[in-house]
mmCIF file of C-alpha atoms in Angstrom:
data_model
loop_
_atom_site.group_PDB
_atom_site.id
_atom_site.type_symbol
_atom_site.label_atom_id
_atom_site.label_comp_id
_atom_site.label_asym_id
_atom_site.label_seq_id
_atom_site.Cartn_x
_atom_site.Cartn_y
_atom_site.Cartn_z
ATOM 1 C CA MET T 1 154.576 164.497 74.829
ATOM 2 C CA ILE T 2 157.269 164.289 76.075
ATOM 3 C CA TYR T 3 158.670 166.506 79.109
ATOM 4 C CA THR T 4 161.918 167.193 79.799
ATOM 5 C CA PHE T 5 162.417 168.202 83.541
ATOM 6 C CA ARG T 6 165.490 170.242 84.700
ATOM 7 C CA PHE T 7 166.690 169.111 88.641
ATOM 8 C CA ILE T 8 169.366 171.008 90.465
ATOM 9 C CA SER T 9 170.269 170.559 94.012
ATOM 10 C CA ASP T 10 170.712 173.866 96.062
ATOM 11 C CA GLU T 11 173.431 172.531 97.853
ATOM 12 C CA GLU T 12 175.635 171.100 94.613
ATOM 13 C CA GLU T 13 175.985 174.087 91.868
ATOM 14 C CA SER T 14 177.029 171.833 89.052
ATOM 15 C CA PHE T 15 174.791 169.594 89.712
ATOM 16 C CA ILE T 16 172.281 169.508 86.574
ATOM 17 C CA MET T 17 170.251 166.386 85.518
ATOM 18 C CA ASP T 18 168.345 166.241 82.910
ATOM 19 C CA VAL T 19 165.067 163.569 82.746
ATOM 20 C CA ASN T 20 163.112 162.989 79.720
ATOM 21 C CA ILE T 21 159.672 161.450 80.317
ATOM 22 C CA ASN T 22 156.014 160.694 78.255
ATOM 23 C CA HIS T 23 153.470 162.895 79.450
ATOM 24 C CA ASP T 24 151.630 159.881 80.393
ATOM 25 C CA GLN T 25 153.808 158.055 82.830
ATOM 26 C CA THR T 26 153.187 158.670 86.617
ATOM 27 C CA PHE T 27 155.425 159.653 89.104
ATOM 28 C CA LEU T 28 156.494 156.818 90.060
ATOM 29 C CA GLN T 29 158.547 156.575 87.032
ATOM 30 C CA LEU T 30 159.852 160.086 87.589
ATOM 31 C CA HIS T 31 161.535 158.581 91.345
ATOM 32 C CA GLN T 32 162.474 155.147 90.066
ATOM 33 C CA ILE T 33 164.423 157.473 87.493
ATOM 34 C CA ILE T 34 165.885 159.916 89.552
ATOM 35 C CA GLN T 35 166.324 157.434 92.346
ATOM 36 C CA GLU T 36 168.282 154.477 89.946
ATOM 37 C CA ARG T 37 170.978 157.697 88.375
ATOM 38 C CA LEU T 38 171.728 158.757 91.402
ATOM 39 C CA GLY T 39 172.342 156.112 93.344
ATOM 40 C CA PHE T 40 170.213 156.566 96.011
ATOM 41 C CA ASP T 41 168.278 153.908 98.133
ATOM 42 C CA PRO T 42 164.646 153.595 97.191
ATOM 43 C CA GLY T 43 163.334 151.857 100.513
ATOM 44 C CA GLN T 44 163.472 156.442 101.446
ATOM 45 C CA LEU T 45 160.656 157.962 101.846
ATOM 46 C CA THR T 46 160.448 160.611 99.822
ATOM 47 C CA SER T 47 157.209 163.065 98.012
ATOM 48 C CA PHE T 48 157.111 164.944 94.773
ATOM 49 C CA PHE T 49 155.621 168.657 95.358
ATOM 50 C CA VAL T 50 153.944 170.428 92.926
ATOM 51 C CA SER T 51 155.424 174.458 93.510
ATOM 52 C CA ASN T 52 154.663 177.335 92.222
ATOM 53 C CA GLU T 53 157.352 179.732 90.191
ATOM 54 C CA SER T 54 158.214 180.648 94.307
ATOM 55 C CA TRP T 55 158.974 176.910 95.112
ATOM 56 C CA GLU T 56 156.666 177.044 97.073
ATOM 57 C CA LYS T 57 154.843 173.732 97.616
ATOM 58 C CA LEU T 58 150.896 173.603 96.626
ATOM 59 C CA GLU T 59 149.719 169.446 96.110
ATOM 60 C CA GLU T 60 151.836 166.184 97.484
ATOM 61 C CA ILE T 61 152.898 163.472 95.758
ATOM 62 C CA THR T 62 153.727 160.673 98.041
ATOM 63 C CA LEU T 63 155.375 158.132 97.576
ATOM 64 C CA LEU T 64 153.195 156.005 100.190
ATOM 65 C CA ASP T 65 149.206 155.983 100.483
ATOM 66 C CA MET T 66 148.924 158.023 103.454
ATOM 67 C CA GLY T 67 145.766 157.675 103.947
ATOM 68 C CA THR T 68 144.498 160.875 103.147
ATOM 69 C CA GLU T 69 141.711 161.897 101.167
ATOM 70 C CA GLN T 70 143.046 164.203 98.616
ATOM 71 C CA ALA T 71 146.477 162.522 98.587
ATOM 72 C CA HIS T 72 148.116 162.029 95.707
ATOM 73 C CA ILE T 73 150.090 158.653 95.022
ATOM 74 C CA MET T 74 153.189 158.747 93.054
ATOM 75 C CA GLU T 75 152.043 154.373 91.049
ATOM 76 C CA ASN T 76 148.233 156.447 90.371
ATOM 77 C CA THR T 77 149.222 159.869 89.359
ATOM 78 C CA PRO T 78 150.399 160.560 86.144
ATOM 79 C CA ILE T 79 152.690 163.569 85.618
ATOM 80 C CA GLU T 80 150.373 165.056 82.947
ATOM 81 C CA MET T 81 147.740 165.525 85.921
ATOM 82 C CA PHE T 82 149.736 168.691 87.207
ATOM 83 C CA TYR T 83 152.001 169.770 83.936
ATOM 84 C CA HIS T 84 151.037 170.959 80.566
ATOM 85 C CA GLN T 85 154.131 173.425 79.238
ATOM 86 C CA LYS T 86 157.219 174.416 80.002
ATOM 87 C CA ASN T 87 158.980 176.516 82.737
ATOM 88 C CA GLU T 88 156.594 174.716 85.500
ATOM 89 C CA ARG T 89 157.738 173.750 88.660
ATOM 90 C CA LEU T 90 158.256 171.052 91.042
ATOM 91 C CA LEU T 91 160.154 169.278 93.988
ATOM 92 C CA TYR T 92 161.583 166.180 94.812
ATOM 93 C CA VAL T 93 161.919 165.920 98.591
ATOM 94 C CA PHE T 94 164.724 162.863 99.186
ATOM 95 C CA ASP T 95 165.284 163.314 102.919
ATOM 96 C CA TYR T 96 162.754 163.872 104.525
ATOM 97 C CA LEU T 97 164.484 163.963 107.689
ATOM 98 C CA ALA T 98 167.000 166.689 107.106
ATOM 99 C CA GLU T 99 163.974 168.261 104.229
ATOM 100 C CA ARG T 100 166.326 167.628 101.286
ATOM 101 C CA LEU T 101 165.229 168.465 98.236
ATOM 102 C CA LEU T 102 165.509 168.364 94.126
ATOM 103 C CA PHE T 103 164.299 171.609 92.221
ATOM 104 C CA GLY T 104 162.968 170.515 89.411
ATOM 105 C CA SER T 105 161.461 172.835 86.023
ATOM 106 C CA ILE T 106 160.254 171.735 82.306
ATOM 107 C CA VAL T 107 163.137 172.783 79.990
ATOM 108 C CA ARG T 108 161.365 171.206 77.078
ATOM 109 C CA LEU T 109 158.034 170.178 75.474
ATOM 110 C CA ILE T 110 158.544 168.264 72.716
ATOM 111 C CA ASP T 111 155.425 166.678 70.609
ATOM 112 C CA ALA T 112 156.390 163.551 69.375
ATOM 113 C CA GLU T 113 156.981 159.203 70.215
ATOM 114 C CA SER T 114 159.689 159.143 71.724
ATOM 115 C CA PRO T 115 162.334 156.079 69.559
ATOM 116 C CA ILE T 116 164.007 154.837 72.779
ATOM 117 C CA PRO T 117 161.851 154.167 76.036
ATOM 118 C CA LEU T 118 161.121 156.216 78.320
ATOM 119 C CA PRO T 119 161.942 157.742 81.279
ATOM 120 C CA THR T 120 165.249 158.372 80.424
ATOM 121 C CA VAL T 121 168.139 160.433 82.139
ATOM 122 C CA SER T 122 169.535 162.811 79.008
ATOM 123 C CA LYS T 123 172.438 165.157 80.571
ATOM 124 C CA LEU T 124 173.878 164.446 84.026
ATOM 125 C CA GLU T 125 176.242 166.722 85.745
ATOM 126 C CA GLY T 126 178.136 167.686 87.893
ATOM 127 C CA ILE T 127 178.178 166.446 91.313
ATOM 128 C CA THR T 128 175.511 164.228 93.017
ATOM 129 C CA PRO T 129 174.220 165.552 96.649
ATOM 130 C CA GLU T 130 174.348 163.485 99.524
ATOM 131 C CA GLN T 131 171.008 160.944 99.775
ATOM 132 C CA SER T 132 170.819 161.597 103.571
ATOM 133 C CA LEU T 133 173.538 163.799 105.536
ATOM 134 C CA HIS T 134 175.563 161.418 107.723
ATOM 135 C CA CYS T 135 177.107 161.760 111.301
ATOM 136 C CA ASP T 136 179.611 159.953 112.743
ATOM 137 C CA PHE T 137 178.389 158.264 115.385
ATOM 138 C CA GLU T 138 182.532 155.654 115.783
ATOM 139 C CA ASP T 139 183.911 159.327 116.480
ATOM 140 C CA ASP T 140 184.273 159.622 119.908
ATOM 141 C CA GLU T 141 182.776 162.843 120.518
ATOM 142 C CA PHE T 142 179.519 160.930 119.634
ATOM 143 C CA LEU T 143 180.386 158.300 122.760
ATOM 144 C CA MET T 144 180.628 160.672 124.959
ATOM 145 C CA SER T 145 177.908 160.389 127.679
ATOM 146 C CA ASP T 146 176.632 163.061 129.389
ATOM 147 C CA HIS T 147 177.981 161.560 132.516
ATOM 148 C CA ASP T 148 181.416 161.240 131.243
ATOM 149 C CA GLU T 149 181.480 165.350 130.287
ATOM 150 C CA ASP T 150 179.562 165.505 133.540
ATOM 151 C CA SER T 151 182.317 163.782 135.498
ATOM 152 C CA GLU T 152 185.414 164.983 133.266
ATOM 153 C CA ALA T 153 183.572 168.362 134.243
ATOM 154 C CA PHE T 154 183.489 167.756 137.859
ATOM 155 C CA GLY T 155 186.590 166.240 138.508
ATOM 156 C CA TYR T 156 185.503 162.309 139.187
ATOM 157 C CA GLU T 157 185.457 159.566 136.867
ATOM 158 C CA ASP T 158 183.766 156.085 138.598
ATOM 159 C CA GLU T 159 183.283 157.521 142.070
ATOM 160 C CA LEU T 160 180.246 159.555 143.890
ATOM 161 C CA PRO T 161 182.209 162.454 145.335
ATOM 162 C CA GLU T 162 182.075 161.668 148.847
ATOM 163 C CA ASP T 163 180.006 164.258 149.698
ATOM 164 C CA LEU T 164 176.696 162.164 148.115
ATOM 165 C CA GLU T 165 178.105 158.563 149.374
ATOM 166 C CA ASP T 166 174.930 158.788 151.410
ATOM 167 C CA PHE T 167 172.376 160.416 148.861
ATOM 168 C CA ASN T 168 169.188 159.000 149.189
ATOM 169 C CA PRO T 169 166.342 160.176 147.173
ATOM 170 C CA GLU T 170 162.949 158.481 148.911
ATOM 171 C CA PRO T 171 160.692 160.133 151.075
ATOM 172 C CA GLY T 172 161.671 161.568 154.050
ATOM 173 C CA ASN T 173 165.074 160.968 154.111
ATOM 174 C CA ASP T 174 166.527 163.635 155.756
ATOM 175 C CA TYR T 175 169.780 164.462 154.001
#
């Protein structure tokens, strides 16, 4: 049985990706084709979540063994363990820090053998979401420390105001 999962993004409305995969292939193989085709860094932590019609997370399938008894690991978990019919849903979390994800659903089931090796991407359209949100730490705004802001706000740069020069916060010191 060949499943076609369609993935969309809530960040990029034009993004659509269809992935064809055999029912007995693993979530790791699905993860790898997504990473490869979207140009993502495969070293990032990711997970799939089995979800319901409301996109609520039900079961997690992790990239790495997290050491829990009930864990499902991508490498050992075939797609058919959770998916059997059209319209079943899953979430693919590709940026854990910002909780960004792709929404996936089975759009087609074909009861046949594929003439080409699977998994494969049969459709990729629109703007691909960035794998991680970037902050430009080279920007002067990010290089300014709180001390720099205080210095500007109170009118001193590298010197303490005269009334603070003798300040010594040690116990027993009378101010």
